[in-house]
Amino acid sequence: EIMLYIKDKIGIYAPDYYKDFKCIAGECRHSCCIDWEICIDECTYEKYKKIDGIFSTVAKDEYGASFVLRADGRCPHLNDDGLCNIILSHGEDYLSQICQNHPRFYNYISENRVEAGLGIVCEEACRLILENENTFSLSETDEFYGAEGQNPQVSFDAITPRNRIISILQSEGSFYEKLDYLKTEFNLPQI
């Protein structure tokens, strides 16, 4: 994994369906709050220290902090209706970073560009992706990533070849014709 520290806040580019994602909470059949380790970032851990009802459910070791799951594998803050008691009692600002972001992910393309998407581990994200009828493209969102005072660690540009691959895959022709074309254009021995 590449760590990238952003110097200034930069725009996030994402597919058109990205902005439509909203957790379906109690309607979800496969909650991310069950049978997953739920990590807690350091900033949120400091908030939780001040709230007995939350902090008593947190364990911390040399790898970091996380919630201690109940015997049935559920997050201790997931209620019987499939809703998060932390959100209900304190608001979304009290969620750990992973809970706020999931299933969103971010790819750091360069010091000037972050691209976002939705992971298919989430059923609502899958629905949005699979029901999307638009041609895949990335547009700048109204979100920003990064903070002042940080320095970029990585600078590379994968946009041009990636856009060419997407263009080929979206062109007319059979899937196998497209694969053959990709092999030829990018000098790949096999796909």
Short mmCIF file of C-alpha atoms in Angstrom, two decimals:
data_model
loop_
_atom_site.label_atom_id
_atom_site.label_comp_id
_atom_site.label_asym_id
_atom_site.label_seq_id
_atom_site.Cartn_x
_atom_site.Cartn_y
_atom_site.Cartn_z
CA GLU A 1 0.00 0.00 0.00
CA ILE A 2 1.32 3.44 -0.91
CA MET A 3 1.07 6.12 1.74
CA LEU A 4 0.51 9.57 0.32
CA TYR A 5 0.49 12.72 2.38
CA ILE A 6 -1.38 15.52 0.69
CA LYS A 7 0.08 19.03 0.82
CA ASP A 8 -3.18 20.85 0.16
CA LYS A 9 -6.77 19.77 -0.05
CA ILE A 10 -7.33 18.31 -3.50
CA GLY A 11 -10.41 17.33 -5.45
CA ILE A 12 -11.78 13.81 -5.51
CA TYR A 13 -12.83 12.27 -8.83
CA ALA A 14 -15.45 9.53 -8.78
CA PRO A 15 -18.01 7.68 -10.94
CA ASP A 16 -21.43 9.31 -11.22
CA TYR A 17 -23.09 6.78 -8.87
CA TYR A 18 -20.59 7.51 -6.06
CA LYS A 19 -22.54 10.55 -4.86
CA ASP A 20 -25.72 8.46 -4.58
CA PHE A 21 -24.34 6.05 -2.00
CA LYS A 22 -26.06 6.09 1.36
CA CYS A 23 -25.86 3.27 3.87
CA ILE A 24 -29.16 1.40 3.99
CA ALA A 25 -28.47 0.51 7.66
CA GLY A 26 -31.31 -1.63 9.02
CA GLU A 27 -32.36 -2.71 5.51
CA CYS A 28 -28.96 -4.31 4.83
CA ARG A 29 -28.97 -8.11 4.70
CA HIS A 30 -25.18 -8.41 5.10
CA SER A 31 -24.13 -5.70 7.53
CA CYS A 32 -20.52 -4.59 7.62
CA CYS A 33 -21.05 -4.29 11.38
CA ILE A 34 -21.15 -8.08 11.77
CA ASP A 35 -18.11 -10.38 11.75
CA TRP A 36 -15.67 -7.66 10.71
CA GLU A 37 -12.95 -6.13 12.82
CA ILE A 38 -13.97 -2.50 13.24
CA CYS A 39 -10.82 -0.42 13.64
CA ILE A 40 -10.78 2.87 15.47
CA ASP A 41 -8.43 5.64 14.35
CA GLU A 42 -6.42 7.53 16.96
CA CYS A 43 -8.49 10.74 16.79
CA THR A 44 -11.75 8.83 17.33
CA TYR A 45 -10.15 6.75 20.07
CA GLU A 46 -9.44 9.98 21.96
CA LYS A 47 -13.12 10.99 21.60
CA TYR A 48 -14.27 7.57 22.83
CA LYS A 49 -12.08 7.83 25.95
CA LYS A 50 -14.49 10.49 27.19
CA ILE A 51 -17.64 8.39 26.71
CA ASP A 52 -17.94 5.45 29.12
CA GLY A 53 -20.65 3.64 27.16
CA ILE A 54 -18.45 3.55 24.09
CA PHE A 55 -14.96 3.31 25.59
CA SER A 56 -15.85 0.21 27.61
CA THR A 57 -16.35 -1.65 24.29
CA VAL A 58 -12.92 -0.75 22.89
CA ALA A 59 -9.76 -2.85 23.01
CA LYS A 60 -6.33 -1.50 22.15
CA ASP A 61 -3.07 -3.34 21.51
CA GLU A 62 0.19 -2.66 19.65
CA TYR A 63 -1.71 -2.79 16.32
CA GLY A 64 -4.30 -0.19 17.27
CA ALA A 65 -7.79 0.07 18.69
CA SER A 66 -10.97 -1.73 17.67
CA PHE A 67 -14.38 -2.60 19.05
CA VAL A 68 -14.73 -5.88 20.92
CA LEU A 69 -17.40 -7.74 18.97
CA ARG A 70 -20.21 -9.45 20.84
CA ALA A 71 -20.33 -13.27 21.00
CA ASP A 72 -22.63 -13.29 17.94
CA GLY A 73 -20.02 -11.29 15.95
CA ARG A 74 -22.00 -8.04 15.98
CA CYS A 75 -20.49 -4.65 16.73
CA PRO A 76 -21.46 -3.81 20.32
CA HIS A 77 -23.11 -0.63 19.01
CA LEU A 78 -25.27 -2.29 16.34
CA ASN A 79 -28.80 -2.43 17.70
CA ASP A 80 -31.45 -5.05 16.93
CA ASP A 81 -32.88 -2.84 14.16
CA GLY A 82 -29.50 -2.83 12.37
CA LEU A 83 -28.81 0.78 13.31
CA CYS A 84 -25.70 2.24 14.92
CA ASN A 85 -26.26 3.44 18.49
CA ILE A 86 -23.24 5.77 18.19
CA ILE A 87 -24.92 7.62 15.32
CA LEU A 88 -28.24 7.65 17.14
CA SER A 89 -26.79 9.02 20.38
CA HIS A 90 -23.85 11.20 19.22
CA GLY A 91 -24.13 11.68 15.44
CA GLU A 92 -22.00 10.57 12.48
CA ASP A 93 -19.10 12.80 13.57
CA TYR A 94 -18.43 10.27 16.34
CA LEU A 95 -17.88 7.37 13.96
CA SER A 96 -14.36 6.08 13.39
CA GLN A 97 -12.84 6.88 10.00
CA ILE A 98 -13.48 3.37 8.64
CA CYS A 99 -17.16 3.53 9.62
CA GLN A 100 -17.54 6.96 8.01
CA ASN A 101 -15.84 5.91 4.76
CA HIS A 102 -16.95 2.30 4.19
CA PRO A 103 -17.48 1.13 1.43
CA ARG A 104 -15.84 4.14 -0.18
CA PHE A 105 -12.19 3.78 -1.15
CA TYR A 106 -9.62 6.26 -2.39
CA ASN A 107 -6.77 5.84 -4.88
CA TYR A 108 -4.02 8.44 -4.75
CA ILE A 109 -3.15 9.04 -8.39
CA SER A 110 -0.90 12.07 -7.95
CA GLU A 111 -0.39 15.02 -5.67
CA ASN A 112 -3.18 16.71 -7.63
CA ARG A 113 -5.68 13.90 -7.95
CA VAL A 114 -7.49 11.42 -5.70
CA GLU A 115 -9.98 9.01 -7.24
CA ALA A 116 -12.77 7.38 -5.26
CA GLY A 117 -15.07 4.46 -5.76
CA LEU A 118 -17.38 2.09 -3.94
CA GLY A 119 -16.30 -1.40 -2.91
CA ILE A 120 -18.50 -4.27 -3.99
CA VAL A 121 -18.41 -5.83 -0.53
CA CYS A 122 -21.47 -3.65 0.25
CA GLU A 123 -24.83 -4.69 -1.17
CA GLU A 124 -26.03 -1.10 -1.67
CA ALA A 125 -22.80 -0.22 -3.48
CA CYS A 126 -23.28 -3.30 -5.69
CA ARG A 127 -26.83 -2.23 -6.49
CA LEU A 128 -25.66 1.26 -7.51
CA ILE A 129 -22.82 -0.10 -9.65
CA LEU A 130 -24.81 -2.84 -11.37
CA GLU A 131 -27.90 -0.72 -12.02
CA ASN A 132 -25.85 2.18 -13.41
CA GLU A 133 -26.59 2.53 -17.12
CA ASN A 134 -24.14 5.36 -17.80
CA THR A 135 -20.79 4.85 -19.51
CA PHE A 136 -18.07 4.65 -16.89
CA SER A 137 -16.24 7.92 -16.36
CA LEU A 138 -14.81 9.89 -13.46
CA SER A 139 -15.85 13.45 -12.65
CA GLU A 140 -14.68 15.84 -10.00
CA THR A 141 -16.92 15.72 -6.93
CA ASP A 142 -17.55 18.48 -4.42
CA GLU A 143 -15.51 16.55 -1.84
CA PHE A 144 -11.89 17.26 -0.93
CA TYR A 145 -9.14 15.14 0.56
CA GLY A 146 -6.06 16.10 2.56
CA ALA A 147 -4.91 18.58 5.11
CA GLU A 148 -2.49 21.49 5.25
CA GLY A 149 1.07 20.92 6.28
CA GLN A 150 1.47 17.42 4.86
CA ASN A 151 3.96 16.56 2.13
CA PRO A 152 3.32 14.34 -0.88
CA GLN A 153 5.29 11.09 -0.75
CA VAL A 154 4.34 9.84 -4.22
CA SER A 155 3.83 11.46 -7.59
CA PHE A 156 2.83 9.37 -10.58
CA ASP A 157 0.31 9.55 -13.39
CA ALA A 158 -1.61 6.43 -14.39
CA ILE A 159 -4.52 8.30 -15.91
CA THR A 160 -3.62 8.22 -19.62
CA PRO A 161 -3.06 4.43 -19.99
CA ARG A 162 -5.98 3.66 -17.70
CA ASN A 163 -8.30 5.89 -19.73
CA ARG A 164 -7.13 4.16 -22.91
CA ILE A 165 -7.91 0.73 -21.41
CA ILE A 166 -11.39 1.89 -20.36
CA SER A 167 -11.95 3.31 -23.84
CA ILE A 168 -11.01 -0.01 -25.45
CA LEU A 169 -13.21 -2.01 -23.09
CA GLN A 170 -16.18 0.27 -23.82
CA SER A 171 -15.73 0.10 -27.61
CA GLU A 172 -17.77 -2.03 -30.01
CA GLY A 173 -16.75 -5.65 -30.48
CA SER A 174 -16.62 -8.88 -28.58
CA PHE A 175 -14.91 -9.20 -25.23
CA TYR A 176 -12.22 -11.44 -26.76
CA GLU A 177 -11.53 -8.94 -29.57
CA LYS A 178 -11.04 -6.26 -26.93
CA LEU A 179 -8.65 -8.47 -24.96
CA ASP A 180 -6.63 -9.19 -28.10
CA TYR A 181 -6.48 -5.47 -28.84
CA LEU A 182 -5.28 -4.74 -25.28
CA LYS A 183 -2.59 -7.43 -25.58
CA THR A 184 -1.33 -5.86 -28.81
CA GLU A 185 -1.53 -2.21 -27.77
CA PHE A 186 0.12 -2.71 -24.36
CA ASN A 187 2.51 -5.47 -25.48
CA LEU A 188 1.15 -7.98 -22.97
CA PRO A 189 2.15 -11.65 -23.37
CA GLN A 190 -1.23 -12.82 -22.04
CA ILE A 191 -4.29 -11.60 -20.20
#
